[in-house]
Short mmCIF file of C-alpha atoms in Angstrom, two decimals:
data_model
loop_
_atom_site.label_atom_id
_atom_site.label_comp_id
_atom_site.label_asym_id
_atom_site.label_seq_id
_atom_site.Cartn_x
_atom_site.Cartn_y
_atom_site.Cartn_z
CA UNK A 224 -57.03 61.11 -131.37
CA UNK A 225 -57.86 57.31 -131.39
CA UNK A 226 -55.18 54.79 -131.03
CA UNK A 227 -55.39 53.19 -135.17
CA UNK A 228 -55.54 49.41 -135.06
CA UNK A 229 -52.47 47.45 -135.64
CA UNK A 230 -53.10 43.49 -136.18
CA UNK A 231 -49.14 43.26 -135.55
CA UNK A 232 -49.10 45.42 -132.18
CA UNK A 233 -52.20 43.47 -131.50
CA UNK A 234 -50.83 40.17 -132.03
CA UNK A 235 -48.34 41.18 -129.92
CA UNK A 236 -50.01 42.12 -126.94
CA UNK A 237 -52.27 38.51 -127.09
CA UNK A 238 -48.50 37.23 -126.93
CA UNK A 239 -47.42 38.77 -123.40
CA UNK A 240 -44.98 41.26 -125.41
CA UNK A 241 -44.95 45.34 -123.74
CA UNK A 242 -46.16 48.19 -126.61
CA UNK A 243 -45.70 51.22 -126.27
CA UNK A 244 -48.73 53.58 -125.88
CA UNK A 245 -46.28 56.58 -126.04
CA UNK A 246 -44.81 57.92 -129.09
CA UNK A 247 -41.02 55.98 -127.50
CA UNK A 248 -40.58 52.59 -124.85
CA UNK A 249 -38.71 52.39 -122.46
CA UNK A 250 -37.26 49.28 -122.40
CA UNK A 251 -34.73 47.54 -125.47
CA UNK A 252 -37.86 44.97 -126.10
CA UNK A 253 -40.51 47.79 -125.75
CA UNK A 254 -38.73 49.94 -128.55
CA UNK A 255 -38.15 46.55 -130.09
CA UNK A 256 -42.22 46.48 -130.24
CA UNK A 257 -42.91 49.35 -131.31
CA UNK A 258 -44.82 49.75 -134.48
CA UNK A 259 -42.80 50.80 -136.95
CA UNK A 260 -40.27 47.64 -136.54
CA UNK A 261 -42.54 44.97 -136.42
CA UNK A 262 -43.74 46.33 -139.45
CA UNK A 263 -40.10 47.09 -141.11
CA UNK A 264 -39.47 43.31 -140.46
CA UNK A 265 -42.72 42.28 -141.43
CA UNK A 266 -42.50 43.86 -145.08
CA UNK A 267 -38.02 42.72 -144.72
CA UNK A 268 -40.38 39.46 -144.48
CA UNK A 269 -42.95 39.88 -147.08
CA UNK A 270 -39.89 41.47 -150.06
CA UNK A 271 -38.11 38.31 -149.06
CA UNK A 272 -41.31 35.57 -149.57
CA UNK A 273 -42.58 37.21 -152.21
CA UNK A 274 -39.54 37.13 -154.16
CA UNK A 275 -37.94 33.48 -152.69
CA UNK A 276 -41.80 31.48 -154.11
CA UNK A 277 -41.36 33.79 -157.25
CA UNK A 278 -37.84 33.57 -158.37
CA UNK A 279 -37.22 29.89 -156.55
CA UNK A 280 -36.62 28.11 -159.92
CA UNK A 281 -35.71 30.89 -162.34
CA UNK A 282 -36.16 29.02 -165.73
CA UNK A 283 -34.55 30.50 -169.20
CA UNK A 284 -38.30 31.14 -170.50
CA UNK A 285 -39.43 33.69 -167.73
CA UNK A 286 -42.93 32.82 -165.74
CA UNK A 287 -45.82 35.42 -164.14
CA UNK A 288 -43.26 36.25 -161.22
CA UNK A 289 -40.22 36.14 -162.75
CA UNK A 290 -40.70 38.36 -165.57
CA UNK A 291 -41.71 41.06 -162.91
CA UNK A 292 -38.99 41.35 -161.03
CA UNK A 293 -37.12 41.16 -164.23
CA UNK A 294 -38.82 43.91 -165.26
CA UNK A 295 -38.52 45.95 -162.00
CA UNK A 296 -35.04 45.32 -161.64
CA UNK A 297 -33.96 45.03 -165.43
CA UNK A 298 -35.78 48.95 -164.98
CA UNK A 299 -34.08 49.74 -162.04
CA UNK A 300 -30.58 48.09 -163.25
CA UNK A 301 -31.21 50.55 -166.56
CA UNK A 302 -32.85 54.12 -164.86
CA UNK A 303 -29.04 53.12 -162.26
CA UNK A 304 -27.00 52.95 -165.41
CA UNK A 305 -27.61 56.51 -167.69
CA UNK A 306 -28.10 58.00 -163.65
CA UNK A 307 -24.63 56.91 -162.73
CA UNK A 308 -22.54 54.98 -164.76
CA UNK A 309 -22.07 51.19 -165.42
CA UNK A 310 -18.99 51.49 -162.55
CA UNK A 311 -21.39 52.73 -159.60
CA UNK A 312 -23.62 50.59 -160.32
CA UNK A 313 -22.11 47.82 -160.74
CA UNK A 314 -21.17 48.32 -156.97
CA UNK A 315 -24.21 49.91 -155.42
CA UNK A 316 -27.47 48.51 -157.55
CA UNK A 317 -28.10 45.51 -154.71
CA UNK A 318 -28.39 48.63 -151.65
CA UNK A 319 -30.54 50.95 -153.12
CA UNK A 320 -32.18 48.97 -155.52
CA UNK A 321 -33.06 47.49 -151.69
CA UNK A 322 -33.85 51.23 -150.36
CA UNK A 323 -36.11 51.55 -153.68
CA UNK A 324 -38.29 47.98 -153.34
CA UNK A 325 -38.23 48.42 -149.65
CA UNK A 326 -38.86 51.85 -149.38
CA UNK A 327 -42.10 51.34 -152.24
CA UNK A 328 -43.41 48.48 -149.67
CA UNK A 329 -43.16 49.80 -146.82
CA UNK A 330 -45.22 53.52 -147.72
CA UNK A 331 -47.92 51.24 -150.26
CA UNK A 332 -48.39 48.80 -146.81
CA UNK A 333 -50.59 51.36 -144.79
CA UNK A 334 -53.03 52.04 -147.50
CA UNK A 335 -53.54 48.83 -146.28
CA UNK A 336 -56.92 49.75 -142.85
CA UNK A 337 -54.10 48.09 -139.77
CA UNK A 338 -51.28 47.75 -141.98
CA UNK A 339 -48.62 51.11 -140.46
CA UNK A 340 -45.84 52.26 -142.83
CA UNK A 341 -42.66 51.92 -141.51
CA UNK A 342 -41.58 54.93 -143.61
CA UNK A 343 -44.02 57.56 -141.31
CA UNK A 344 -41.40 56.77 -138.92
CA UNK A 345 -38.66 59.53 -138.28
CA UNK A 346 -36.27 56.71 -137.25
CA UNK A 347 -36.87 54.86 -140.18
CA UNK A 348 -36.43 57.51 -142.50
CA UNK A 349 -33.62 59.66 -140.91
CA UNK A 350 -31.78 56.05 -140.98
CA UNK A 351 -31.77 55.79 -144.77
CA UNK A 352 -30.53 58.83 -145.33
CA UNK A 353 -28.20 58.80 -143.55
CA UNK A 354 -26.87 55.29 -144.48
CA UNK A 355 -27.23 57.13 -148.22
CA UNK A 356 -25.16 60.67 -146.69
CA UNK A 357 -22.26 58.86 -145.70
CA UNK A 358 -21.76 56.57 -148.35
CA UNK A 359 -21.93 59.69 -151.51
CA UNK A 360 -18.76 61.12 -148.72
CA UNK A 361 -17.00 58.03 -149.33
CA UNK A 362 -18.06 57.72 -152.77
CA UNK A 363 -16.04 60.85 -152.79
CA UNK A 364 -13.15 60.70 -151.24
CA UNK A 365 -12.48 57.19 -152.60
CA UNK A 366 -12.56 58.72 -156.31
CA UNK A 367 -10.82 61.79 -155.99
CA UNK A 368 -9.42 61.13 -152.82
CA UNK A 369 -8.47 64.52 -150.17
CA UNK A 370 -8.91 66.32 -153.90
CA UNK A 371 -13.23 65.68 -152.62
CA UNK A 372 -12.83 68.92 -150.56
CA UNK A 373 -12.57 70.75 -154.42
CA UNK A 374 -16.64 70.24 -153.74
CA UNK A 375 -17.24 72.55 -151.85
CA UNK A 376 -14.92 75.06 -152.97
CA UNK A 377 -17.39 76.45 -155.33
CA UNK A 378 -15.32 77.41 -159.25
CA UNK A 379 -13.33 80.47 -158.42
CA UNK A 380 -10.42 80.56 -156.00
CA UNK A 381 -10.85 84.47 -154.65
CA UNK A 382 -14.87 83.24 -153.62
CA UNK A 383 -13.49 80.32 -151.21
CA UNK A 384 -14.39 82.46 -147.92
CA UNK A 385 -17.54 82.28 -149.12
CA UNK A 386 -18.83 79.36 -151.45
CA UNK A 387 -17.61 76.97 -148.32
CA UNK A 388 -20.06 77.88 -145.54
CA UNK A 389 -23.01 77.23 -148.63
CA UNK A 390 -21.14 74.30 -149.38
CA UNK A 391 -21.41 73.03 -146.11
CA UNK A 392 -24.93 74.07 -145.25
CA UNK A 393 -26.31 72.36 -148.50
CA UNK A 394 -25.15 69.04 -147.99
CA UNK A 395 -26.45 69.32 -144.30
CA UNK A 396 -29.37 70.23 -145.58
CA UNK A 397 -29.47 66.80 -148.03
CA UNK A 398 -29.65 64.73 -144.97
CA UNK A 399 -33.10 66.81 -143.21
CA UNK A 400 -34.95 67.32 -146.72
CA UNK A 401 -34.14 63.63 -148.02
CA UNK A 402 -34.96 62.36 -144.73
CA UNK A 403 -37.91 65.49 -143.75
CA UNK A 404 -39.78 65.10 -146.81
CA UNK A 405 -40.18 61.40 -147.53
CA UNK A 406 -41.69 61.09 -142.90
CA UNK A 407 -43.51 64.34 -143.57
CA UNK A 408 -44.98 63.00 -146.30
CA UNK A 409 -46.12 59.74 -146.20
CA UNK A 410 -46.77 60.72 -142.56
CA UNK A 411 -49.75 63.03 -143.24
CA UNK A 412 -50.72 60.73 -145.66
CA UNK A 413 -51.20 57.85 -142.87
CA UNK A 414 -52.62 60.94 -139.95
CA UNK A 415 -55.12 61.74 -143.62
CA UNK A 416 -55.82 58.62 -143.29
CA UNK A 417 -56.83 57.88 -140.18
CA UNK A 418 -58.44 60.43 -139.15
CA UNK A 419 -60.97 60.14 -142.24
CA UNK A 420 -61.40 56.99 -140.98
CA UNK A 421 -62.44 58.38 -137.94
CA UNK A 422 -64.75 60.67 -139.19
CA UNK A 423 -66.32 59.13 -142.16
CA UNK A 424 -65.53 55.29 -142.92
CA UNK A 425 -68.85 54.51 -143.32
CA UNK A 426 -68.96 56.56 -145.99
CA UNK A 427 -65.96 56.26 -147.94
CA UNK A 428 -64.54 59.32 -147.04
CA UNK A 429 -61.10 57.92 -146.97
CA UNK A 430 -60.94 56.16 -150.56
CA UNK A 431 -60.44 59.49 -152.80
CA UNK A 432 -57.14 59.96 -150.31
CA UNK A 433 -56.15 55.98 -150.73
CA UNK A 434 -55.96 57.10 -154.25
CA UNK A 435 -53.86 59.70 -154.33
CA UNK A 436 -52.16 57.99 -151.57
CA UNK A 437 -50.86 55.42 -153.97
CA UNK A 438 -49.33 58.45 -155.95
CA UNK A 439 -47.11 59.75 -153.31
CA UNK A 440 -46.64 56.51 -151.91
CA UNK A 441 -45.10 55.62 -155.46
CA UNK A 442 -43.29 59.18 -155.91
CA UNK A 443 -41.75 59.25 -152.87
CA UNK A 444 -40.06 55.94 -153.49
CA UNK A 445 -39.23 57.29 -156.97
CA UNK A 446 -37.99 60.71 -155.43
CA UNK A 447 -35.39 59.01 -152.35
CA UNK A 448 -33.98 56.73 -154.81
CA UNK A 449 -33.84 60.01 -157.78
CA UNK A 450 -32.30 61.27 -155.46
CA UNK A 451 -29.66 58.56 -153.47
CA UNK A 452 -28.65 58.46 -157.42
CA UNK A 453 -27.50 61.55 -158.84
CA UNK A 454 -26.44 62.14 -154.58
CA UNK A 455 -23.57 59.81 -156.06
CA UNK A 456 -22.86 60.21 -159.50
CA UNK A 457 -22.25 63.95 -158.53
CA UNK A 458 -19.44 62.38 -155.58
CA UNK A 459 -18.09 60.86 -158.61
CA UNK A 460 -17.78 63.10 -161.26
CA UNK A 461 -15.29 66.00 -161.21
CA UNK A 462 -15.64 69.15 -159.85
CA UNK A 463 -17.53 72.06 -161.80
CA UNK B 268 -48.06 57.01 -174.78
CA UNK B 269 -49.91 56.84 -171.92
CA UNK B 270 -47.55 55.41 -170.01
CA UNK B 271 -44.53 57.24 -171.91
CA UNK B 272 -46.02 60.73 -170.28
CA UNK B 273 -47.08 59.34 -166.53
CA UNK B 274 -43.36 58.08 -166.57
CA UNK B 275 -42.36 61.62 -167.45
CA UNK B 276 -45.24 63.28 -165.36
CA UNK B 277 -43.76 60.88 -162.09
CA UNK B 278 -39.54 62.33 -163.37
CA UNK B 279 -40.93 65.47 -163.45
CA UNK B 280 -42.74 65.40 -160.10
CA UNK B 281 -39.35 63.85 -159.04
CA UNK B 282 -36.59 65.80 -159.56
CA UNK B 283 -38.83 68.98 -159.20
CA UNK B 284 -41.06 67.56 -156.28
CA UNK B 285 -38.22 68.38 -153.60
CA UNK B 286 -37.15 72.47 -154.65
CA UNK B 287 -39.30 74.17 -151.75
CA UNK B 288 -38.47 71.26 -149.01
CA UNK B 289 -34.96 71.57 -149.95
CA UNK B 290 -35.19 75.24 -149.83
CA UNK B 291 -36.40 74.94 -146.47
CA UNK B 292 -34.40 73.10 -145.29
CA UNK B 293 -31.18 74.86 -146.40
CA UNK B 294 -32.06 77.59 -144.64
CA UNK B 295 -32.97 76.63 -141.28
CA UNK B 296 -29.84 74.30 -141.13
CA UNK B 297 -28.23 78.02 -141.77
CA UNK B 298 -30.08 79.70 -138.84
CA UNK B 299 -29.93 77.02 -137.07
CA UNK B 300 -25.71 76.42 -136.53
CA UNK B 301 -25.87 80.25 -136.57
CA UNK B 302 -27.90 80.37 -133.83
CA UNK B 303 -25.44 77.42 -132.43
CA UNK B 304 -22.15 80.07 -132.55
CA UNK B 305 -24.42 82.57 -130.40
CA UNK B 306 -25.98 80.99 -127.27
CA UNK B 307 -24.00 77.45 -127.55
CA UNK B 308 -20.03 78.24 -128.77
CA UNK B 309 -19.44 82.34 -127.58
CA UNK B 310 -22.25 82.40 -124.98
CA UNK B 311 -24.58 84.26 -126.10
CA UNK B 312 -21.17 87.68 -126.28
CA UNK B 313 -21.78 87.81 -129.73
CA UNK B 314 -25.28 87.33 -130.23
CA UNK B 315 -26.68 87.86 -132.80
CA UNK B 316 -24.42 88.27 -135.30
CA UNK B 317 -23.89 84.75 -136.39
CA UNK B 318 -27.18 84.58 -136.40
CA UNK B 319 -27.36 86.98 -138.76
CA UNK B 320 -24.56 86.01 -140.58
CA UNK B 321 -26.03 81.89 -140.94
CA UNK B 322 -29.33 83.28 -142.21
CA UNK B 323 -27.39 84.71 -144.70
CA UNK B 324 -25.54 81.84 -144.98
CA UNK B 325 -28.20 79.39 -145.27
CA UNK B 326 -30.38 82.23 -147.98
CA UNK B 327 -26.92 81.58 -149.88
CA UNK B 328 -27.35 77.78 -149.48
CA UNK B 329 -30.71 77.81 -150.25
CA UNK B 330 -30.34 79.55 -153.73
CA UNK B 331 -27.21 77.28 -155.12
CA UNK B 332 -29.45 74.67 -153.93
CA UNK B 333 -32.09 75.97 -156.19
CA UNK B 334 -29.57 76.88 -158.98
CA UNK B 335 -28.57 73.14 -159.05
CA UNK B 336 -31.22 71.38 -158.66
CA UNK B 337 -32.30 73.97 -161.99
CA UNK B 338 -28.75 72.62 -164.11
CA UNK B 339 -28.50 69.12 -163.72
CA UNK B 340 -31.43 67.69 -165.63
CA UNK B 341 -31.59 70.03 -167.94
CA UNK B 342 -27.80 68.12 -169.38
CA UNK B 343 -29.58 64.40 -169.04
CA UNK B 344 -32.06 64.82 -172.50
CA UNK B 345 -29.53 66.30 -174.15
CA UNK B 346 -27.30 64.02 -173.54
CA UNK B 347 -29.68 60.79 -174.50
CA UNK B 348 -31.07 63.15 -177.55
CA UNK B 349 -27.17 62.27 -178.68
CA UNK B 350 -26.31 58.72 -177.68
CA UNK B 351 -30.02 58.48 -180.20
#
């Protein structure tokens, strides 16, 4: 398949930085210049700059920019509050809402020609998932101490030899399914768009897929955050 | 009305859209663990027993996560009704 034109990679190449031609670079600098890294930084800069522009002077009567953020952040806060309780929300709201914004913007940015979704690389999604997975175990251990193991023993003591492996497997499966679902959906969208652009870009063939891409991007960001919140809530509450 | 409908749609997709993937991931984790035990931990002496045991546990874990998904959101609307 033809290599997509990524404008950050082009700029970096003009600046003389090494751009890896394979899927992964060899040297440290090549690894830093991979598209998913550079576009991750792009999304970070975008979010910081937009936040700075719209929220630099917070007023009692919000303007357009502040109104948008208040609606978004307020909506997310209420959603987390309903699903995992006030205590956890107070502690973990910055982390989960950052994930939500980053994943949503990162998914949507891939729809613009010349950009790439950083979430279409397994490295990004696996990193996010490992953070979530480790955090939900830490929450469980802090809430229950050693009694957290009861979460993995099932309801009846007789069934422990049966339930322990099943619970462990389904817990590790969270790691796999959470990362590969986001990666697979977004990579499929990117690849499909790339192929359609190559085949019939002049006849607007990618347009319907772009429309679906908006839906997929938002739904996948929503699913990731929803599952994160559900896992945190489950780790917090008492076993069965 | 349309906004409420679309949020509901997205929530439903969020709740049930990952059933297939979670199910498959559990089976693959079980099967992979069984193959690892057979080939690397016991050096192929016990092959193929742990593979099958792992596959069985994986399928069990898949169904368990399926029931979890089905059970968890069902509890929520009742709470909302009780509050409102």
